[in-house]
Coordinates of C-alpha atoms and ligand atoms in Angstrom, one line a residue:
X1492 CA 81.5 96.8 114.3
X1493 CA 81.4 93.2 114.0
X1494 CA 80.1 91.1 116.5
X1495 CA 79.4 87.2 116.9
X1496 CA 76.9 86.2 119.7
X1497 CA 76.0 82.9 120.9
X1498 CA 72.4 82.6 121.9
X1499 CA 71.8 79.9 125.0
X1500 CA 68.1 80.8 125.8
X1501 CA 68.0 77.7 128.1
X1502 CA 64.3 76.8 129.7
X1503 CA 61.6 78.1 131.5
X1504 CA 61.1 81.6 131.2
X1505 CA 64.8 82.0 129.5
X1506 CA 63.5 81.9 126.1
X1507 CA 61.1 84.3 126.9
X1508 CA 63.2 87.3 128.4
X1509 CA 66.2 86.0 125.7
X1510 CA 64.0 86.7 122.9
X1511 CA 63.7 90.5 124.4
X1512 CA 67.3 91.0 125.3
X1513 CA 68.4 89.9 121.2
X1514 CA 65.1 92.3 120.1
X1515 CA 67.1 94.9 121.7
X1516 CA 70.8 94.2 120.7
X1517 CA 69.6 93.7 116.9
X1518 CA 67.6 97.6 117.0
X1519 CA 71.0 98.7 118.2
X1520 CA 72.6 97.0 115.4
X1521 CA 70.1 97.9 113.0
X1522 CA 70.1 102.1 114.0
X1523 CA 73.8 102.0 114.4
X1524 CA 74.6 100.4 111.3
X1525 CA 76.4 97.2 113.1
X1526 CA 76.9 93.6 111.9
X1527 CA 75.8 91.6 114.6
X1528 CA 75.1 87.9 114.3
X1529 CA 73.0 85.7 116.1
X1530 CA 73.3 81.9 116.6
X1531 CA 70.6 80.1 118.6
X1532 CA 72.3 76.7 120.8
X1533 CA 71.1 74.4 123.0
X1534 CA 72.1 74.3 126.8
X1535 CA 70.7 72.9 129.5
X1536 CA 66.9 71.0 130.0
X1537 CA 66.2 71.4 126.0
X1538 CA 69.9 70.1 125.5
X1539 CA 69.1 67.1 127.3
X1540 CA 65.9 66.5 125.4
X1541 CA 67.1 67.1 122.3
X1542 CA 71.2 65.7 122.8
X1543 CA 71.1 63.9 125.7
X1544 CA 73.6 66.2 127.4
X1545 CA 73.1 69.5 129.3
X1546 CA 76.3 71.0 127.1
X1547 CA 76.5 69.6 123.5
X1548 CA 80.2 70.0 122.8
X1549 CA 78.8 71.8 119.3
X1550 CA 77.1 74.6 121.7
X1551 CA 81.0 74.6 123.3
X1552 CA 82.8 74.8 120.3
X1553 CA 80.2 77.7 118.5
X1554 CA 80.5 79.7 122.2
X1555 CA 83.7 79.2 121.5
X1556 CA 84.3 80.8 118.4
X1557 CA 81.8 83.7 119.2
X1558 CA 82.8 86.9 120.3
X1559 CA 80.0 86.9 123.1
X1560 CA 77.5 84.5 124.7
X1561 CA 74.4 85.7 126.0
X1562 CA 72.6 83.1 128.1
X1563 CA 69.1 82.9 129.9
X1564 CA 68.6 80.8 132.2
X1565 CA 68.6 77.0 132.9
X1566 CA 66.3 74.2 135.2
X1567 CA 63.4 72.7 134.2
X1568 CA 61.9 69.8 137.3
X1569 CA 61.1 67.2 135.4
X1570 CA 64.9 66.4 135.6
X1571 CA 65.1 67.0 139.2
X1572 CA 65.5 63.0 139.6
X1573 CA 68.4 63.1 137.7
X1574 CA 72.2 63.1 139.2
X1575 CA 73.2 66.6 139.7
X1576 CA 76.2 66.1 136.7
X1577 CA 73.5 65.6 134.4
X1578 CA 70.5 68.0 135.6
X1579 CA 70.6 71.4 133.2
X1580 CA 72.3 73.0 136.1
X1581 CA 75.2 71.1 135.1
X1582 CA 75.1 72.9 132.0
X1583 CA 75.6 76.0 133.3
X1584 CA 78.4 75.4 135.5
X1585 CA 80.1 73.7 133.0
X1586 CA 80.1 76.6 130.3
X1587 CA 81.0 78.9 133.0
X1588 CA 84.0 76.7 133.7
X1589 CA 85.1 76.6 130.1
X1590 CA 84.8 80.1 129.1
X1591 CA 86.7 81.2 132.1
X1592 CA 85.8 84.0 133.3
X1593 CA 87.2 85.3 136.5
X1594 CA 85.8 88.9 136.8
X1595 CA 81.7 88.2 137.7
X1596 CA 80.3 91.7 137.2
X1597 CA 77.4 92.6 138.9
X1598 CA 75.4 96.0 138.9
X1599 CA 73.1 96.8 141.8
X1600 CA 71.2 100.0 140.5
X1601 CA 68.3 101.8 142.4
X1602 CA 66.0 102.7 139.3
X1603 CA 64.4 106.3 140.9
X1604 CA 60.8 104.3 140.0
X1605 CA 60.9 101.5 141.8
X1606 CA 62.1 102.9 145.0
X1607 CA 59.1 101.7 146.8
X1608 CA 59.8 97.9 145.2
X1609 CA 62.9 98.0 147.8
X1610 CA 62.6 97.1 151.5
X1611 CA 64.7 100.0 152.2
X1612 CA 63.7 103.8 152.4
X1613 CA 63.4 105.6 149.1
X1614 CA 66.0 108.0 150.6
X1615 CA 68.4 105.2 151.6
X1616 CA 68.1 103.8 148.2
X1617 CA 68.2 107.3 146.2
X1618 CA 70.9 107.4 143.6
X1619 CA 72.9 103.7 144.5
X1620 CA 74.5 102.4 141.5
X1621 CA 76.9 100.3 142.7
X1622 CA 79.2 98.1 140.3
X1623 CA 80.3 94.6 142.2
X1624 CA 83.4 93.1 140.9
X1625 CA 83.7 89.6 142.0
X1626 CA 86.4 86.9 141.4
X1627 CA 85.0 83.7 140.6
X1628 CA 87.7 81.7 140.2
X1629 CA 89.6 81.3 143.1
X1630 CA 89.1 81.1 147.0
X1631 CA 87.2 79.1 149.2
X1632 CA 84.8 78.1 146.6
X1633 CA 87.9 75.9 144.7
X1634 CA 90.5 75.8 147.3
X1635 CA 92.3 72.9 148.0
X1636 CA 92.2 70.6 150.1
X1637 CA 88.7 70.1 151.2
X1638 CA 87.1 67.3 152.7
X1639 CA 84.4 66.4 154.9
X1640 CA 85.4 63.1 156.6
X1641 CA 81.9 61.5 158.0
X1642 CA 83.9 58.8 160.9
X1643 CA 85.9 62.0 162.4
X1644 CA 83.1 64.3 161.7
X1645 CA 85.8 67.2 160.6
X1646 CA 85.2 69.4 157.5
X1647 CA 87.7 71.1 155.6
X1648 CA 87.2 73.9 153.0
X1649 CA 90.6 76.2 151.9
X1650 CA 90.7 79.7 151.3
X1651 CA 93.1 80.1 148.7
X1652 CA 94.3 83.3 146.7
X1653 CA 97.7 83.5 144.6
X1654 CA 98.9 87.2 144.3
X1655 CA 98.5 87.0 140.4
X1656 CA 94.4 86.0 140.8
X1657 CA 94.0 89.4 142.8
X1658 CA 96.1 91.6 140.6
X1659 CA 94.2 90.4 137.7
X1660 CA 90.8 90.8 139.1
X1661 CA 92.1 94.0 141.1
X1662 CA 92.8 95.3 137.0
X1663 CA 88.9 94.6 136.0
X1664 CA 87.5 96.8 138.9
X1665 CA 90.2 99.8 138.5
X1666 CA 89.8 99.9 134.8
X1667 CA 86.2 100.3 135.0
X1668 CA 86.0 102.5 137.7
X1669 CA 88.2 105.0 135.9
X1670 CA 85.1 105.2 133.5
X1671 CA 82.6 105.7 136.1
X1672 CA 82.7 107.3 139.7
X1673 CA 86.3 106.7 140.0
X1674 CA 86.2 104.9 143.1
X1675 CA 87.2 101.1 144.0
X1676 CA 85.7 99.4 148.1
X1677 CA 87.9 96.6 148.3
X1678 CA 86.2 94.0 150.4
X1679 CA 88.7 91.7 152.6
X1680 CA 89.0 90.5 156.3
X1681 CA 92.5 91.2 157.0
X1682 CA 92.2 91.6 160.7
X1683 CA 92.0 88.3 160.6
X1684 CA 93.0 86.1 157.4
X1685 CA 96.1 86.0 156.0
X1686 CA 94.3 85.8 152.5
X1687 CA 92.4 88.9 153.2
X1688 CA 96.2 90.5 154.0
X1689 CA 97.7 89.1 150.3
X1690 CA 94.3 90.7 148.9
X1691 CA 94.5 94.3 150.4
X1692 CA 98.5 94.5 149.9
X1693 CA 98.1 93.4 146.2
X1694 CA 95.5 95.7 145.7
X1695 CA 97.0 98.4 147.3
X1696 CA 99.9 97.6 144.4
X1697 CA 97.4 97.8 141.6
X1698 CA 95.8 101.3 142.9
X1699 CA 99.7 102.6 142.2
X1700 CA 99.0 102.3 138.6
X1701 CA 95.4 104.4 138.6
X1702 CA 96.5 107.9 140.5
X1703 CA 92.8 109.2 139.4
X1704 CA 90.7 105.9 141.0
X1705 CA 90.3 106.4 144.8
X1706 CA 90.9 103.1 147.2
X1707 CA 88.9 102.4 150.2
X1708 CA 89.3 98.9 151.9
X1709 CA 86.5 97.6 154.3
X1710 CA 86.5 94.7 156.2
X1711 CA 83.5 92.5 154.3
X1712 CA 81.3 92.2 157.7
X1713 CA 81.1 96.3 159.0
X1714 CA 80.8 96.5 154.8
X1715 CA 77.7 94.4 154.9
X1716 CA 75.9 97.0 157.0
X1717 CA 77.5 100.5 155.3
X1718 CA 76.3 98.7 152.0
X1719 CA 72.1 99.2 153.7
X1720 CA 73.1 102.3 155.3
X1721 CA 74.8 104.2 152.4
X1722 CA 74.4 102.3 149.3
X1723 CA 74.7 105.8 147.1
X1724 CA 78.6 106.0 149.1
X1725 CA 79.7 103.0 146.8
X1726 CA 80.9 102.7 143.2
X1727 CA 83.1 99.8 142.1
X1728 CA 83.3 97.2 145.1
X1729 CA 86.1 94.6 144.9
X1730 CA 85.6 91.3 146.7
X1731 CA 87.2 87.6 146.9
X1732 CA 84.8 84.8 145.3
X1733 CA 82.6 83.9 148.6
X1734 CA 82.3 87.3 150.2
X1735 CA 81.1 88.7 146.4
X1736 CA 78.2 86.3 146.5
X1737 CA 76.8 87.3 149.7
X1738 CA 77.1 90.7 149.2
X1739 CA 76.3 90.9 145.4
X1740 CA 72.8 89.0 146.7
X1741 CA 72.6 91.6 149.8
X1742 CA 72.9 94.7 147.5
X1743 CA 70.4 93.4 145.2
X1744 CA 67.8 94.0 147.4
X1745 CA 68.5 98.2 146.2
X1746 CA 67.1 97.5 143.1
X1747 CA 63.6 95.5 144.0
X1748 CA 63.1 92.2 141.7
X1749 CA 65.2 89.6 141.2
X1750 CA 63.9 89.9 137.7
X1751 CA 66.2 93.6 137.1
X1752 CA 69.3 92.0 137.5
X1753 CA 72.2 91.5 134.9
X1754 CA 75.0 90.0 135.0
X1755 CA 79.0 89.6 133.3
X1756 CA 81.7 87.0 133.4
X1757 CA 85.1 88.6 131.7
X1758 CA 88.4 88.0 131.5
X1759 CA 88.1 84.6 130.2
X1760 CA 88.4 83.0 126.5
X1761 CA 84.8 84.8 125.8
X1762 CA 82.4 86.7 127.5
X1763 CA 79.2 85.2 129.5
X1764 CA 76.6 87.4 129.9
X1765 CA 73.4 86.7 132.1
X1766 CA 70.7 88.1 133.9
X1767 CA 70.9 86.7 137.3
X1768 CA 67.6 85.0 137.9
X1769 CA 66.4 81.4 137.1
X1770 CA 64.2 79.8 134.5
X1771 CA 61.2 80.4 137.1
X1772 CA 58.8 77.3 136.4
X1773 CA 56.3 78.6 137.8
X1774 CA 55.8 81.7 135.8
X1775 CA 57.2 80.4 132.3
X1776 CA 54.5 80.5 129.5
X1777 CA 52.3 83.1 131.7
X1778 CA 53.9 86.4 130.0
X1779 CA 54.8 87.5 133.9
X1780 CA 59.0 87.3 133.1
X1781 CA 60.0 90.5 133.7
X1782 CA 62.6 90.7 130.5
X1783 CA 64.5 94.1 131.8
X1784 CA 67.3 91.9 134.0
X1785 CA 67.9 90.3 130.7
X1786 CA 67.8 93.6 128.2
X1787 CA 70.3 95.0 131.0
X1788 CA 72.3 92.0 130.0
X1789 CA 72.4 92.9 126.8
X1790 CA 73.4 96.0 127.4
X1791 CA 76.1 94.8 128.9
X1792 CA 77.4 92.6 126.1
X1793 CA 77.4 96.3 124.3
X1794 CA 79.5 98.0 126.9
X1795 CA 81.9 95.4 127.6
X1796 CA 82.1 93.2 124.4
X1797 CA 81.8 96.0 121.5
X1798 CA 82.9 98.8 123.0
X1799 CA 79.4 100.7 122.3
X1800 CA 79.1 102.8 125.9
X1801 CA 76.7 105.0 124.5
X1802 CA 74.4 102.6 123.2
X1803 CA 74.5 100.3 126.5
X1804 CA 73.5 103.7 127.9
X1805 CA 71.0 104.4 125.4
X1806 CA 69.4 100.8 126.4
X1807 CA 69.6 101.5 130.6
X1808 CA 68.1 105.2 130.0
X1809 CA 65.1 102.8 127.9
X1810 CA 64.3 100.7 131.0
X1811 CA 64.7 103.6 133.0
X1812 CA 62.0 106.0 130.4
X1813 CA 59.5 102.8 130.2
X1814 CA 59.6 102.8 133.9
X1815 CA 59.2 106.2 134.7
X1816 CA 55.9 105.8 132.5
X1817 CA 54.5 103.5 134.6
X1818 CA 54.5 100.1 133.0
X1819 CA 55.7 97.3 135.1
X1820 CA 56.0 93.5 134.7
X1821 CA 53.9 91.9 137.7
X1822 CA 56.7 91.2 139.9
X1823 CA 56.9 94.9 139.7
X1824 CA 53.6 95.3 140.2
X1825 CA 52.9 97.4 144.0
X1826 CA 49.3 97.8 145.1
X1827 CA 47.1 100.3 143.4
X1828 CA 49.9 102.6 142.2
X1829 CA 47.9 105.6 140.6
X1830 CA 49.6 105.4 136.6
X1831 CA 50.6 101.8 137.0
X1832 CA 50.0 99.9 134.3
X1833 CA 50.9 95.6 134.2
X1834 CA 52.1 94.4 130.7
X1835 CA 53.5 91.3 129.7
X1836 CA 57.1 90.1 128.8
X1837 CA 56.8 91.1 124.9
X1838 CA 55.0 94.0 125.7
X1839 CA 57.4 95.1 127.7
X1840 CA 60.3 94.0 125.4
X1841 CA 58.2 96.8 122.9
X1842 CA 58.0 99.3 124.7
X1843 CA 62.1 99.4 125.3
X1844 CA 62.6 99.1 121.8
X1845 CA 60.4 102.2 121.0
X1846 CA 61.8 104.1 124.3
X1847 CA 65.5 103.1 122.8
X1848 CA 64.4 104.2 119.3
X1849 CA 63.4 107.6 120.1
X1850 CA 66.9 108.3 122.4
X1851 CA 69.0 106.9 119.8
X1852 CA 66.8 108.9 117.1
X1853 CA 67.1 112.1 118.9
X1854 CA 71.1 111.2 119.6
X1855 CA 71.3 110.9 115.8
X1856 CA 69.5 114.3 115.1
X1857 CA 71.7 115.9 117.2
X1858 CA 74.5 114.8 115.9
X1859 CA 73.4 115.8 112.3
X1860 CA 72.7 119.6 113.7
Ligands
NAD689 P1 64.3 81.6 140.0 O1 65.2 82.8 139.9 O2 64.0 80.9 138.8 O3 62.9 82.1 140.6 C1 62.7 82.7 142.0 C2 61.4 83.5 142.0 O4 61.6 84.7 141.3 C3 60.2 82.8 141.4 O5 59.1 83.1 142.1 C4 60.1 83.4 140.0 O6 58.8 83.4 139.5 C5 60.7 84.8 140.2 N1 61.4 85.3 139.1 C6 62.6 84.9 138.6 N2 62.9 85.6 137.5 C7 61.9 86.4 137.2 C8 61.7 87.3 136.2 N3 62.5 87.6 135.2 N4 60.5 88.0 136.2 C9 59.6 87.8 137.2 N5 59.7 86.9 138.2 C10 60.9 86.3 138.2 O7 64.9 80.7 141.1 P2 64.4 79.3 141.6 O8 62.9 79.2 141.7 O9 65.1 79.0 142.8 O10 64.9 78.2 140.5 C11 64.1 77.8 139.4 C12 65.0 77.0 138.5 O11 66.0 77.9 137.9 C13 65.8 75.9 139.1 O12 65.8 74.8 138.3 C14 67.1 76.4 139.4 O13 68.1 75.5 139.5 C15 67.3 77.3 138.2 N6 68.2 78.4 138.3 C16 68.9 78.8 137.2 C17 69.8 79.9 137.3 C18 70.5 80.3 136.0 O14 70.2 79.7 135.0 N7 71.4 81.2 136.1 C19 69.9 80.7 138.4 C20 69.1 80.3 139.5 C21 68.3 79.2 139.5

């Protein structure tokens, strides 16, 4: 297994949980006997120091020509007086744009020790692991035309879906719910848009082709509520571009930081993988960045980018081991837990490696018997 990945730590705490999350991917590399290869590139606040730019066309090109990029996070304030086209979150947007990627994948996961870290009841939250499928390309968010005309005071935005965007997207959440729970929640509101009906009748099509996945639709507002009263009833959920990011955000509140979420793009020229917080000024340089959103990342880039399911699992059952012992990032952190005990971003990034090295040693031995 060969695999070329494109490292855009970005600012703030990005370095910081970056460094853990390629830690990780090179002890999988290094125990399965892979050739992965690394190559570090400028993006956004420390591209514009250093280029000038937020996006150096050479990071483009070399994301380009990898087989994955892994990125951290972007934004640093003392740009904020810039124009927004040339602030590092210009960066970001603009990388997105040119991999494109129009599948954003998004796990929700209630890790069983940090149920108390939700808002919701331990027994609400029991067992969710819920797999959103977004599209990211299409819909309101691009649609044209749109307008906001200041002397008439009227404001146009245009939902927008072709029947190909939906089948493609529709693919994405099928194929991977075939390898999980085998069930797809397609999100729509087709009581009352004619977009929504286009969505649910071209998914509907695509659910022909996968007899063994089972197809539920939901209209996206009574969906917002089942998704806090039953998260655990949910497996792959399907949704247009705008009704993905609410709920994606809404779900994430199963799994209790910010700082445990990881995130996919797919389905465009290469692969953009990254955990879904920010570059967090005001913690970067403390050792507070909880690096686990960003080592889910990576175990992302092994699942969907080199085919290695068992090692991404390998990687999530780490998190989930280091956990269980008690050691938490402070964002983590809750009260005077009895077995609690606060480490820092490297430490943390340790203490999955040598969690990962034991399961993959013992998967190993067992293989050998
Ligand atoms: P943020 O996600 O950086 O931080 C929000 C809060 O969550 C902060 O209190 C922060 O300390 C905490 N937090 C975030 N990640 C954490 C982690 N891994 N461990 C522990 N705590 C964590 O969002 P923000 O404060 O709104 O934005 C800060 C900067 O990041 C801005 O410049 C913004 O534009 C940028 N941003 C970038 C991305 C990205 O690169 N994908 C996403 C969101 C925001």
């Amino acid at each position: 297994m060969h695999l070329k990945i494109a490292v855009l730590a970005g600012d703030g705490i990005g370095p910081e949980v970056t460094q853990e999350a390629v830690q990780i991917l090179r002890a999988v590399a290094e125990m399965g006997g892979y050739d992965f290869q690394f190559q570090q590139l400028l993006l956004g606040g420390v591209a514009i120091t250093a280029a000038g730019t937020p996006l150096p066309t050479a990071t483009l090109d070399a994301c380009l020509e990898s087989d994955a990029a892994l990125l951290g996070a972007v934004g640093d304030n003392k740009f904020n007086a810039l124009p927004p086209d040339r602030r590092p979150e210009a960066g970001l947007l603009q990388i997105r744009q040119a991999l494109g990627g129009y599948a954003n994948l998004r796990p929700s996961i209630a890790y069983k020790p940090l149920t108390n870290n939700s808002p919701l009841r331990p027994e609400v939250t029991e067992g969710a692991n819920i797999l959103f499928v977004r599209e990211l390309l299409g819909g309101l968010y691009f649609g044209e035309p749109r307008s906001w005309n200041k002397d008439t005071n009227l404001a146009i935005n245009t939902m927008r879906y072709t029947r190909d965007e939906v089948a493609r997207v529709a693919r994405v959440a099928f194929e991977l719910a075939s390898k999980r729970k085998k069930k797809v929640t397609s999100v729509d509101k087709a009581n009352v848009l004619e977009v929504s009906q286009l969505w649910r009748a071209t998914v509907t099509e695509i659910a022909a082709q996968y007899p063994d996945v089972t197809l539920e639709h939901q209209l996206v507002d009574s969906m917002a509520m089942h998704l806090m009263n039953i998260p655990r009833n949910f497996d792959v959920v399907l949704t247009e571009n705008l009704f993905g990011d609410i709920l994606s955000d809404e779900a994430a509140v199963i799994t209790g930081s910010l700082g445990m979420l990881p995130s996919a793009t797919i389905g465009g020229a290469v692969n953009l993988y990254e955990p879904v917080h920010g570059s967090a000024p005001d913690i970067a340089g403390t050792g507070k960045a909880n690096p686990l959103g960003a080592i889910l990342t990576a175990a992302m880039v092994l699942r969907h980018s080199a085919g290695l399911e068992q090692d991404a699992q390998a990687v999530e059952t780490a998190v989930n081991n280091v956990l269980e012992a008690g050691y938490r990032t402070a964002d983590l952190a809750r009260g005077n837990q009895p077995g609690q005990q606060i480490v820092t971003t490297r430490e943390m990034g340790k203490l999955v490696h040598s969690a990962l090295n034991e399961i993959i040693d013992r998967r190993q031995a067992m293989h050998a018997v």
